[in-house]
Coordinates of C-alpha atoms in Angstrom, one line a residue:
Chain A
X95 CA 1.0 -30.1 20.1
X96 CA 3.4 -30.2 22.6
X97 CA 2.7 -27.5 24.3
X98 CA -0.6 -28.6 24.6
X99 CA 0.9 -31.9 26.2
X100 CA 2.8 -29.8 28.8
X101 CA 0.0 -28.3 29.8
X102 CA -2.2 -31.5 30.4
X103 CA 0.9 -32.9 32.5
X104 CA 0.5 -29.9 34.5
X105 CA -2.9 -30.3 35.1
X106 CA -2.7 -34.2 36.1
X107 CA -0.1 -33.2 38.6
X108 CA -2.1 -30.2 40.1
X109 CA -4.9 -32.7 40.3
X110 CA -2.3 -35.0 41.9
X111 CA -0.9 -32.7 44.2
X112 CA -4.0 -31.9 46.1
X113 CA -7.3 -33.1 47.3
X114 CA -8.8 -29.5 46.8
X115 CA -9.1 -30.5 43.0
X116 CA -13.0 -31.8 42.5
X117 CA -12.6 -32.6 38.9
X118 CA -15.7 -35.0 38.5
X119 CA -17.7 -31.9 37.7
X120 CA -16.1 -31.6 34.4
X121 CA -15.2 -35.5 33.9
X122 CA -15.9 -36.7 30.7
X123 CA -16.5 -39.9 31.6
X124 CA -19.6 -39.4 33.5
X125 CA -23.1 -38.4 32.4
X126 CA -22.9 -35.2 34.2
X127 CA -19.7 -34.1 33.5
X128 CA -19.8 -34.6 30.5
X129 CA -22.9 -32.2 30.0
X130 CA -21.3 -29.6 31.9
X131 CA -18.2 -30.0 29.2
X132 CA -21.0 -29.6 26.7
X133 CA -22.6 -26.9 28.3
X134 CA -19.4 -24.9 28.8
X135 CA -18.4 -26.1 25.1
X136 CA -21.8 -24.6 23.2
X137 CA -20.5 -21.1 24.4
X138 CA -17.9 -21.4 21.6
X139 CA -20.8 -20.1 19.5
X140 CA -21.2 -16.9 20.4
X141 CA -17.5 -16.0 21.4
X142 CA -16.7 -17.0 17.7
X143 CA -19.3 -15.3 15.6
X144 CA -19.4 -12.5 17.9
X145 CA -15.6 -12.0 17.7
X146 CA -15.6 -13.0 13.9
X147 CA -18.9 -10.3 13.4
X148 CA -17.0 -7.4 15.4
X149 CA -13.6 -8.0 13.5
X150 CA -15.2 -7.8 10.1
X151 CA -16.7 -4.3 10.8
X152 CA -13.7 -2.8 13.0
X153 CA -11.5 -3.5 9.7
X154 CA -14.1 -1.9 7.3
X155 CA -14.5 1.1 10.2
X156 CA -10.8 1.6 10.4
X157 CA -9.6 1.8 7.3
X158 CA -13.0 4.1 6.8
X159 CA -10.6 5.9 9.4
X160 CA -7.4 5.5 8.4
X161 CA -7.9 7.0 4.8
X162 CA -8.7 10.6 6.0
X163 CA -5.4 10.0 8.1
X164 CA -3.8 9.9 5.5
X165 CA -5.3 12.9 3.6
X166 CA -3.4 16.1 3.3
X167 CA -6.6 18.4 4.6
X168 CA -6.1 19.3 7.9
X169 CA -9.9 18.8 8.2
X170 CA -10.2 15.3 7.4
X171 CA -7.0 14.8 9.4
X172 CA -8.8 16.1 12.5
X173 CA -11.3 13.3 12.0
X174 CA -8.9 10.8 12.0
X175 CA -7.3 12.0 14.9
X176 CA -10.7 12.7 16.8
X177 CA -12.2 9.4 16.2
X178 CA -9.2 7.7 17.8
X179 CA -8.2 9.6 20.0
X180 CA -12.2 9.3 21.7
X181 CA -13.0 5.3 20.8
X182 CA -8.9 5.1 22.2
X183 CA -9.8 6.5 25.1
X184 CA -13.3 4.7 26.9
X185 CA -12.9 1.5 28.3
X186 CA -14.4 -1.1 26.3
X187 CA -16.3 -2.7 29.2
X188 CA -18.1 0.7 29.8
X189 CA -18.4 0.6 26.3
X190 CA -20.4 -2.6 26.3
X191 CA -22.5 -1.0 28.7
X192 CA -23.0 2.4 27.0
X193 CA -24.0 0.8 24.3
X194 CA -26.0 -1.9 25.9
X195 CA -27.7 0.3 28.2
X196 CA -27.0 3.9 27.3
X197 CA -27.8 3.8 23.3
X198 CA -31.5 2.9 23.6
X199 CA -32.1 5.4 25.8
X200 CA -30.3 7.7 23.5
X201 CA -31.1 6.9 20.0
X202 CA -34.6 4.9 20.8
X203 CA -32.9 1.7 18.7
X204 CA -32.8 -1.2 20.9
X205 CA -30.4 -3.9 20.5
X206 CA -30.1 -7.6 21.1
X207 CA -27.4 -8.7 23.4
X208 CA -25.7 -10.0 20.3
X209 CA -25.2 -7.2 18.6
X210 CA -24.7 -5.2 21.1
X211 CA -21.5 -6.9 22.1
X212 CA -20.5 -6.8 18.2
X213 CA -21.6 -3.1 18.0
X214 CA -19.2 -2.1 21.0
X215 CA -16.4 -4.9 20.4
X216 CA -15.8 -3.6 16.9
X217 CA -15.9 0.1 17.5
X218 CA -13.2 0.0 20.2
X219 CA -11.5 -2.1 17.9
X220 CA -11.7 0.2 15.2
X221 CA -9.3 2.6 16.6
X222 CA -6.8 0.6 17.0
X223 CA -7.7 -0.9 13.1
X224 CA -7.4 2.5 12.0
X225 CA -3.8 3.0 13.5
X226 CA -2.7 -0.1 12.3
X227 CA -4.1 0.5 8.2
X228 CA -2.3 4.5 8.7
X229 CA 1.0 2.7 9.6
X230 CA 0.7 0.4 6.8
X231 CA -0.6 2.7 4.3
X232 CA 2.4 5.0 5.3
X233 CA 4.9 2.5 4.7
X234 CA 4.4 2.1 1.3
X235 CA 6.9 3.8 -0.9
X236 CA 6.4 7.1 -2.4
X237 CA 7.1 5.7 -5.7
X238 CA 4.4 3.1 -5.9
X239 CA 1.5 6.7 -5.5
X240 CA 3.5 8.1 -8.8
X241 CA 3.7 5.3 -10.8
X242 CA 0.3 5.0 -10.0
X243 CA -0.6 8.4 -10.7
X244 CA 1.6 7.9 -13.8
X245 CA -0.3 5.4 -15.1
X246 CA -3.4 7.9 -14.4
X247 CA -5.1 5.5 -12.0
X248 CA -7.8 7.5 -9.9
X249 CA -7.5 7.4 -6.3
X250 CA -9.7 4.6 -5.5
X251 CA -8.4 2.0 -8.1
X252 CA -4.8 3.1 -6.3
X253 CA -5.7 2.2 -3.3
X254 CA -7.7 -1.3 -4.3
X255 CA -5.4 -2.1 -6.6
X256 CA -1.7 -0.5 -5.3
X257 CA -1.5 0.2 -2.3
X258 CA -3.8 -1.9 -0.1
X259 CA -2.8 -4.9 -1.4
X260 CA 0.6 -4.2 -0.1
X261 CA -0.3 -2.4 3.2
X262 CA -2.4 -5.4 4.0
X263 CA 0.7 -8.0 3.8
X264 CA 3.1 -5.9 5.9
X265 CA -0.1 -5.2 8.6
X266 CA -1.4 -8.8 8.6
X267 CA 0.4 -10.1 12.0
X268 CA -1.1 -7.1 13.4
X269 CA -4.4 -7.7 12.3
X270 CA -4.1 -11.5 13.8
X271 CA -2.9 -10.0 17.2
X272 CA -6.2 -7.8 16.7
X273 CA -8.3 -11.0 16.3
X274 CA -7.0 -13.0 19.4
X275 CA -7.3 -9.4 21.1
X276 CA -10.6 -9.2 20.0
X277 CA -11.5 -13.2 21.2
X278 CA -10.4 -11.9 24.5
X279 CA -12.6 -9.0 25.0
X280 CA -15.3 -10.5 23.7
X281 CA -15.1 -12.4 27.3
X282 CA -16.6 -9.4 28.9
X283 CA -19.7 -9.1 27.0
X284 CA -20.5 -11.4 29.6
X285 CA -21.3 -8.6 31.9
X286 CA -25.0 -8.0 29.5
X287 CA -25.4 -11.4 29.5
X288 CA -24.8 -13.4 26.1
X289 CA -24.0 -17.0 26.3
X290 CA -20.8 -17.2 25.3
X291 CA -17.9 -18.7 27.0
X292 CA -17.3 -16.8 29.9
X293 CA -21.1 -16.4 30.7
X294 CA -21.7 -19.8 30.6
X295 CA -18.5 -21.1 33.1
X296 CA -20.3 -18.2 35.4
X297 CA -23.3 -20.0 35.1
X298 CA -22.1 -23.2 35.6
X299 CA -20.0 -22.0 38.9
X300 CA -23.0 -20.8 40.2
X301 CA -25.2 -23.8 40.4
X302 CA -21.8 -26.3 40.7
X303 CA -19.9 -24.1 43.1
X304 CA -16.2 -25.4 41.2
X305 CA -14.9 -22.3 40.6
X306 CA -11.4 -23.4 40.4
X307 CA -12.3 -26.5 37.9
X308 CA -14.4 -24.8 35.5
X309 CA -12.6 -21.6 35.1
X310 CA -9.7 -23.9 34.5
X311 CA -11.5 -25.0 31.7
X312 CA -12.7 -21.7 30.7
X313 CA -8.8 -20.9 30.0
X314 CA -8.1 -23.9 28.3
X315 CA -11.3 -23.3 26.3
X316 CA -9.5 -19.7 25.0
X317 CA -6.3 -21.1 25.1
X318 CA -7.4 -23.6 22.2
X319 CA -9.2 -20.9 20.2
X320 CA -6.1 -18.5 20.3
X321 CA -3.8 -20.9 19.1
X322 CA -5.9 -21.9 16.2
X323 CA -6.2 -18.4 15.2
X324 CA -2.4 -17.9 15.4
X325 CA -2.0 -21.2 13.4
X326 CA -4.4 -19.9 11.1
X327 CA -3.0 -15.8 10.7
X328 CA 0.8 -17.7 10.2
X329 CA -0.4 -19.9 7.1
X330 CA -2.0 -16.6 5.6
X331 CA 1.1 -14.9 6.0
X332 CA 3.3 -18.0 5.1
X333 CA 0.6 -18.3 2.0
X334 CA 0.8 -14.5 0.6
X335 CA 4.8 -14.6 0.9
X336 CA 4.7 -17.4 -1.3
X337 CA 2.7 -15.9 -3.5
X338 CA 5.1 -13.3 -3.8
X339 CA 8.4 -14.9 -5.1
Chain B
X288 CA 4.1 21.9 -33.6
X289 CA 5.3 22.7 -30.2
X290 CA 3.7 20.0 -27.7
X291 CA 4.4 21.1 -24.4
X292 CA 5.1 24.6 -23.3
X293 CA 6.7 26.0 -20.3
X294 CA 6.8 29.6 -19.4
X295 CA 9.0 31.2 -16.7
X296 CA 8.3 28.2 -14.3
X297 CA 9.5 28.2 -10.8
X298 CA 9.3 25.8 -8.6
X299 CA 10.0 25.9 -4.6
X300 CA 10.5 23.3 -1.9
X301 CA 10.5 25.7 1.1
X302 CA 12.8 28.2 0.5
X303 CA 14.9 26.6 -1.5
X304 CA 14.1 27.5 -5.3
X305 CA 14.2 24.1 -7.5
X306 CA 13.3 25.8 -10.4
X307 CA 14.2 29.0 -11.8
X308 CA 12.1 31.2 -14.4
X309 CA 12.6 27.8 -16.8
X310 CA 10.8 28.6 -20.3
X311 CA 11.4 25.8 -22.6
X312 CA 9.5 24.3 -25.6
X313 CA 9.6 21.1 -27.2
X314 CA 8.4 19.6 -30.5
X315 CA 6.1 17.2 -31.2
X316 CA 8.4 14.0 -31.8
X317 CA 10.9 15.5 -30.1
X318 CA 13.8 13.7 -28.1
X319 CA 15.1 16.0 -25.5
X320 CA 18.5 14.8 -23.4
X321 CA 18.5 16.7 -19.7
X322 CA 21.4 16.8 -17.8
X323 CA 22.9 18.7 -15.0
X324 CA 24.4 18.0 -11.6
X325 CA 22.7 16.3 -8.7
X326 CA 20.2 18.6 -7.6
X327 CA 20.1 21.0 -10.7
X328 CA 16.2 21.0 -10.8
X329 CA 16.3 18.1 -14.0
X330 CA 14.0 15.7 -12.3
X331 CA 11.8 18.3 -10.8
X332 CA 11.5 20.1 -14.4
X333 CA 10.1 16.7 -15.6
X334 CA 8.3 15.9 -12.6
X335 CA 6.2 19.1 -13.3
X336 CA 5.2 18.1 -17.1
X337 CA 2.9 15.5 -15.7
X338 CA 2.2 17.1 -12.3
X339 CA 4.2 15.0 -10.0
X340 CA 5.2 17.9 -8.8
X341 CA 3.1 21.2 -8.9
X342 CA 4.9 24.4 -9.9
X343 CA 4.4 27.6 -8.1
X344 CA 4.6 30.3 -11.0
X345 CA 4.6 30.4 -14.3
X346 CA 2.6 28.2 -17.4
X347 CA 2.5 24.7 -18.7
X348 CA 0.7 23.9 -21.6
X349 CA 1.3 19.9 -22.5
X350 CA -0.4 19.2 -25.7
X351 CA -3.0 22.1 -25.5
X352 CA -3.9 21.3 -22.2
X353 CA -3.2 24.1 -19.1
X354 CA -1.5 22.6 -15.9
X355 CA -3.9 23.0 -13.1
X356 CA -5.2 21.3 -10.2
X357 CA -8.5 20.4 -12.4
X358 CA -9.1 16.8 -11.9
X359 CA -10.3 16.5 -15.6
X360 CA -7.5 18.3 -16.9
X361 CA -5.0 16.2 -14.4
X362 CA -6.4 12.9 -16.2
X363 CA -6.1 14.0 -19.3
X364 CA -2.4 15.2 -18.7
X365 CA -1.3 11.9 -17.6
X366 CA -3.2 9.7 -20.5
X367 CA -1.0 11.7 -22.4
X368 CA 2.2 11.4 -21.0
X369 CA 4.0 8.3 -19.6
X370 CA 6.7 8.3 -16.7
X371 CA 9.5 6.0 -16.3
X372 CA 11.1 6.3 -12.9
X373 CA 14.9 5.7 -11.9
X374 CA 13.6 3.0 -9.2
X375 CA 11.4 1.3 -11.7
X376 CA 8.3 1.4 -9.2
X377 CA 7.0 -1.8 -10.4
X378 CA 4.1 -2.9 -8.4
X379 CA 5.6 -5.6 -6.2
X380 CA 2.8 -8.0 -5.5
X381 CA 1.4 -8.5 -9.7
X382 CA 3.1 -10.0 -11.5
X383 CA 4.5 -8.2 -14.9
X384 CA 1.7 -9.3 -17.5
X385 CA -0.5 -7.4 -14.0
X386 CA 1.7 -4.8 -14.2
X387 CA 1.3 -3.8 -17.4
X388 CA -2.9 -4.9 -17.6
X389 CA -3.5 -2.6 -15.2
X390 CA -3.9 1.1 -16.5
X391 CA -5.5 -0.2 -19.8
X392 CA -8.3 -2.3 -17.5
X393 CA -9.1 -0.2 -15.0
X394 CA -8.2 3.6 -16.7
X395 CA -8.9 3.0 -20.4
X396 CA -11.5 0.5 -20.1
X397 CA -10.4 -2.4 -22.0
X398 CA -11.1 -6.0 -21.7
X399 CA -9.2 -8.7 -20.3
X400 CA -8.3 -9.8 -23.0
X401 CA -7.5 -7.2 -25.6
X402 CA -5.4 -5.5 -22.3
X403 CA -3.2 -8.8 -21.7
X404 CA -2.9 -8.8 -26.3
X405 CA -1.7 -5.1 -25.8
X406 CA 0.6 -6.4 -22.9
X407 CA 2.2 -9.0 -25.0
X408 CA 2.4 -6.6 -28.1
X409 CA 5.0 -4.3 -25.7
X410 CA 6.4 -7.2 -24.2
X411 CA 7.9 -8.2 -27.2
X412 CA 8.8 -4.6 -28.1
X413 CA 11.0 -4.6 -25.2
X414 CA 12.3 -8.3 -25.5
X415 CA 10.9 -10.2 -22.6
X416 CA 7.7 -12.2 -23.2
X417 CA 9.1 -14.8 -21.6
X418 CA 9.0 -13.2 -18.0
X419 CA 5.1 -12.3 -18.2
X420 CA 4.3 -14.3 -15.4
X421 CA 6.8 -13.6 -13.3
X422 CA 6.7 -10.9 -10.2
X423 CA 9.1 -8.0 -10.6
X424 CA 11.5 -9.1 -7.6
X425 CA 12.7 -12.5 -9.9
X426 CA 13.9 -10.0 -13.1
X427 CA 17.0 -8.5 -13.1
X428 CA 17.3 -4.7 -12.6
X429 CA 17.5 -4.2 -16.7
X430 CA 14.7 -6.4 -17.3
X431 CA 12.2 -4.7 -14.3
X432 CA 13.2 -1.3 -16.2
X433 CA 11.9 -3.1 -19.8
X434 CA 9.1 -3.7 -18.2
X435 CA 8.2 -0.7 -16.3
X436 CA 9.1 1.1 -20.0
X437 CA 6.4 -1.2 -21.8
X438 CA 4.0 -0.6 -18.3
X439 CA 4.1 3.1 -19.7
X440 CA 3.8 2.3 -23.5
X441 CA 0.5 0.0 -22.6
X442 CA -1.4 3.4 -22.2
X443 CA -0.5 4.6 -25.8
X444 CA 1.1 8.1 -24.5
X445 CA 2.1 10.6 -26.8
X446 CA 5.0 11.8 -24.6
X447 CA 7.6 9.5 -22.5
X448 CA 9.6 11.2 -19.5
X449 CA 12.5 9.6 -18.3
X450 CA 13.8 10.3 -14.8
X451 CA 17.3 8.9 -14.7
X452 CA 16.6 5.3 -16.2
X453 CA 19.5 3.5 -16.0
X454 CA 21.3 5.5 -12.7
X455 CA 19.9 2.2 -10.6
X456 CA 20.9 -0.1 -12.8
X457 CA 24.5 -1.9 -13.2
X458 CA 26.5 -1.4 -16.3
X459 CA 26.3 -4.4 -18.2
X460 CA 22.3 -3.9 -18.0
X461 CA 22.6 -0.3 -19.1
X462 CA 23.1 -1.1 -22.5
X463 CA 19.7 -3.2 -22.8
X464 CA 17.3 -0.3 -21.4
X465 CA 19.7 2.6 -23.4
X466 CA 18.6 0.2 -26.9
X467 CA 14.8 -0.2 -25.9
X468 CA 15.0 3.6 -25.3
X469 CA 16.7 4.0 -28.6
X470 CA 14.0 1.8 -30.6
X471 CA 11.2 3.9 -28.9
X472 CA 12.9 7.1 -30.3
X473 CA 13.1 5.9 -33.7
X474 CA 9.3 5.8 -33.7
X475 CA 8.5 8.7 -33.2
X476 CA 8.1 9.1 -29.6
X477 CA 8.2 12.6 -28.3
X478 CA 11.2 12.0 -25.6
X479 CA 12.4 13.9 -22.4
X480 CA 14.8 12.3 -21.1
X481 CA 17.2 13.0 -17.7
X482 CA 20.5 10.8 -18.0
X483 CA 24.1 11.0 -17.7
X484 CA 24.3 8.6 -20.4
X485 CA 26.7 11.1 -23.0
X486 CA 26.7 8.5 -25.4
X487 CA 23.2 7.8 -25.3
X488 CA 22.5 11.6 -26.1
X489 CA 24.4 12.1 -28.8
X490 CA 23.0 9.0 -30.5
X491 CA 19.3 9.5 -30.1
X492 CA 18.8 13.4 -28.8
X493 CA 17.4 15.9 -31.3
X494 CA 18.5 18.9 -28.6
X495 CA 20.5 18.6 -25.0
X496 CA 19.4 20.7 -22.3
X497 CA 21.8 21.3 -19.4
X498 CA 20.8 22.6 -16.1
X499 CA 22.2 23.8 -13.1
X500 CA 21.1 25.7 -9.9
X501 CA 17.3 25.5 -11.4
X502 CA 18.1 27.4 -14.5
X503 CA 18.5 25.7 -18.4
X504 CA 22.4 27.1 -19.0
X505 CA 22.6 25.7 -22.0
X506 CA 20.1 24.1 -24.7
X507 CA 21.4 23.0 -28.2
X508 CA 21.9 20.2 -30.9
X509 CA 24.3 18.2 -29.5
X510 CA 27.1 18.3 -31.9
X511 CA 26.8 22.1 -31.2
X512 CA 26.8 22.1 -27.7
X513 CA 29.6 19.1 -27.3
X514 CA 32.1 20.6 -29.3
X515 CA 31.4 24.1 -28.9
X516 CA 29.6 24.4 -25.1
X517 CA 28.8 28.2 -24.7
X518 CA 28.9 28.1 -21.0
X519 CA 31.4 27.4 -18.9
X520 CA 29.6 25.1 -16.4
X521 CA 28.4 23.0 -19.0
X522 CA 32.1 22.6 -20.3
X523 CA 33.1 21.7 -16.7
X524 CA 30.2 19.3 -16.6
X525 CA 30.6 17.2 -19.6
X526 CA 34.6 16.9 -18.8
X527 CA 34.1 15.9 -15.9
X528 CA 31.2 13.6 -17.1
X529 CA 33.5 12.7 -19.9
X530 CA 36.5 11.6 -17.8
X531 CA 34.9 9.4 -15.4

């Protein structure tokens, strides 16, 4: 709260300050302004369920990753180490675009803008997920595998049951800084055209020509949704400590 | 009726041999005492008999069943024979009624409800019902001990290893995990157990085993081997063990 009143301070003085400010393009209080606020606004949508979509299946990918990590076959390691070392390594706006634009072409499946961005978004994600689950599956104790094994539990009801319940709690602020990463990027799906956030302030520019007003918005816009999420990510991690002792 | 059976088993960790050529038998309803210097090969002989550890050369047979890589035959091992570990390894985030619900659910199968009645039933066999809600980190070291011991007893195995029980705990709690150990050897249990606890062995074990450098130097009643130790190192060992 009051770092969000700071902020508005330092916007009234800006605003104050110089005559270069045209902020009746995104004032509230007139018919128009108030429709570009609501036209900027309605971009939420997508940014959310796009970055929500993507995060859900770069968790499920990278611990699909992680586990042969973890394995003491050289093979399976190499898999681990291959996938992430590749997905690690492209850019993920030219993997928007491969993906966008390249896949089709390639595989003859075409996808929607949408799903597009999620497809890309999560898989560049997912090797950084898989990192993440092999450091927290690795920092579990020795002993919790034997007396596991001890109790003759197989390997997957180890894992479900064990170990990734615990993993999970120790990665969790990672996995948050992965989400408000992941709200981020999702800005540069942009570039194929899906009316998220960023898309529409670029839209809006173009036929308003306020730059400096709307993108000002457009940070304010991510700012909000990033501090929710860290709200959010703290009360689950303040919640499973409790739950603890 | 011999229930497991080890034959010239060696065991390496690199080059450095853990175990020696160990051949050793023990009876069904047996309680065994190990004990040895740090880094005498104890743990790792017990750590072989349910495969925590996998032995290079040599044969173990636990209860007719051949030690092998075999995931069939590795199931089967470890229905039959329980672990209790010298750091507890209580599973930190269930709480101890989970604890112990766990193997019976999701290994043998049995309902929520008749698991949480067996999980009561040992509860009480090791004297804290009361704490059955509770996570491990708010019991005492003695009582997270109990309870890992009655986590083992909920799968009904026929053999109990002990890797140094009470070595994490502090003295006054000793004495309760050392009399839930001595119950559970009244019954019947077939016993291995590694300890320093002197007193302990003399009370409850059938035969001692001491090791040293990976080999069993001496093996024996314990009146025998207390009063008359055959080797030297062993006599070393339990007056020094003695004197403390």
């Amino acid at each position: 709260m009051k770092r969000i009143l700071i902020l508005a301070s330092a916007l009234f003085l800006l605003t104050g300050c110089s005559n270069n400010w045209g902020w009746y393009v995104v004032d509230p209080t007139t018919t128009s302004g108030w429709n570009n606020l609501k036209f900027m606004a309605s971009g939420a949508y997508y940014t959310i369920i796009m970055s929500l979509s993507a995060i859900c299946i770069s968790v499920i990918v990278g611990l699909l990753v992680a586990l042969p990590g973890l394995s003491d076959k050289r093979g399976w390691r190499m898999f681990n180490r291959t996938y992430v070392e590749i997905v690690r390594a492209v850019p993920i706006l030219v993997l928007i675009l491969w993906v966008y634009y390249g896949l089709p072409a390639l595989s003859g499946i075409t996808l929607n803008v949408f799903w597009a961005g999620v497809l890309a978004l999560a898989l560049s994600d997912s090797a950084f997920q898989a990192e993440i689950f092999r450091a927290g599956i690795q920092s579990i104790a020795r002993g919790q595998y034997e007396a596991a094994q001890s109790i003759s539990l197989n390997y997957r009801d180890t894992m479900r049951y064990v170990i990734l319940p615990q993993a999970i709690r120790r990665i969790l602020p990672a996995l948050g800084n992965q989400l408000v990463y992941m709200l981020k990027m999702s800005s540069l799906v942009s570039v194929i055209g899906l009316q998220e956030l960023t898309r529409k302030a670029n839209e809006l520019v173009v036929s308003e020509y306020r730059p400096l007003e709307i993108y000002t918005i457009l940070v304010l816009e991510y700012l909000v949704l990033i501090l929710i999420v860290s709200a959010g990510v703290r009360w689950l991690e303040r919640r499973m400590k409790a739950s603890d002792t | 009726m011999t229930i497991i059976s080890m034959r010239n088993v060696s065991k390496f960790f690199g080059d450095f041999q853990a175990l020696k050529d160990v051949s050793l038998d023990v009876a069904f309803g047996e309680r065994l005492v190990v004990c040895g210097p740090s880094g005498s090969g104890k743990s790792t002989l017990i750590r072989c008999i349910n495969r925590l550890e996998a032995h290079e050369q040599g044969e173990i047979i636990v209860d007719g069943t051949t030690l092998t890589d075999k995931a069939d035959d590795l199931d089967k091992i470890r229905g039959t024979v329980g672990m209790v570990f010298q750091q507890f390894n209580l599973f930190p985030h269930l709480t101890v009624l989970e604890n112990l619900c766990l193997g019976p659910r999701r290994v043998l199968g049995l309902s929520d409800a008749d698991a949480r009645a067996r999980a009561m039933d040992y509860l009480e066999r090791v004297q804290i019902p009361d704490q059955a809600d509770k996570f491990p980190r708010q019991l005492s070291g003695g009582q997270q001990q109990r309870v890992a011991i009655a986590r083992s007893l909920c799968m009904e195995p026929r053999i109990l290893l002990f890797d140094e029980p009470t070595s994490a705990l502090d003295p006054e709690m000793i004495a309760e995990v050392l009399d839930v150990m001595t119950e559970l050897a009244s019954s019947g249990m077939t016993m291995i157990v590694v300890t320093h606890e002197m007193g302990f062995a003399r009370r409850v074990a059938d035969r001692m085993v001491f090791m040293d450098k990976g080999e069993i130097v001496e093996i024996g009643a314990p009146e025998d081997v207390f009063t008359a130790p055959k080797s030297k190192r062993f006599a070393k060992f339990i007056k020094q063990i003695l004197n403390h």
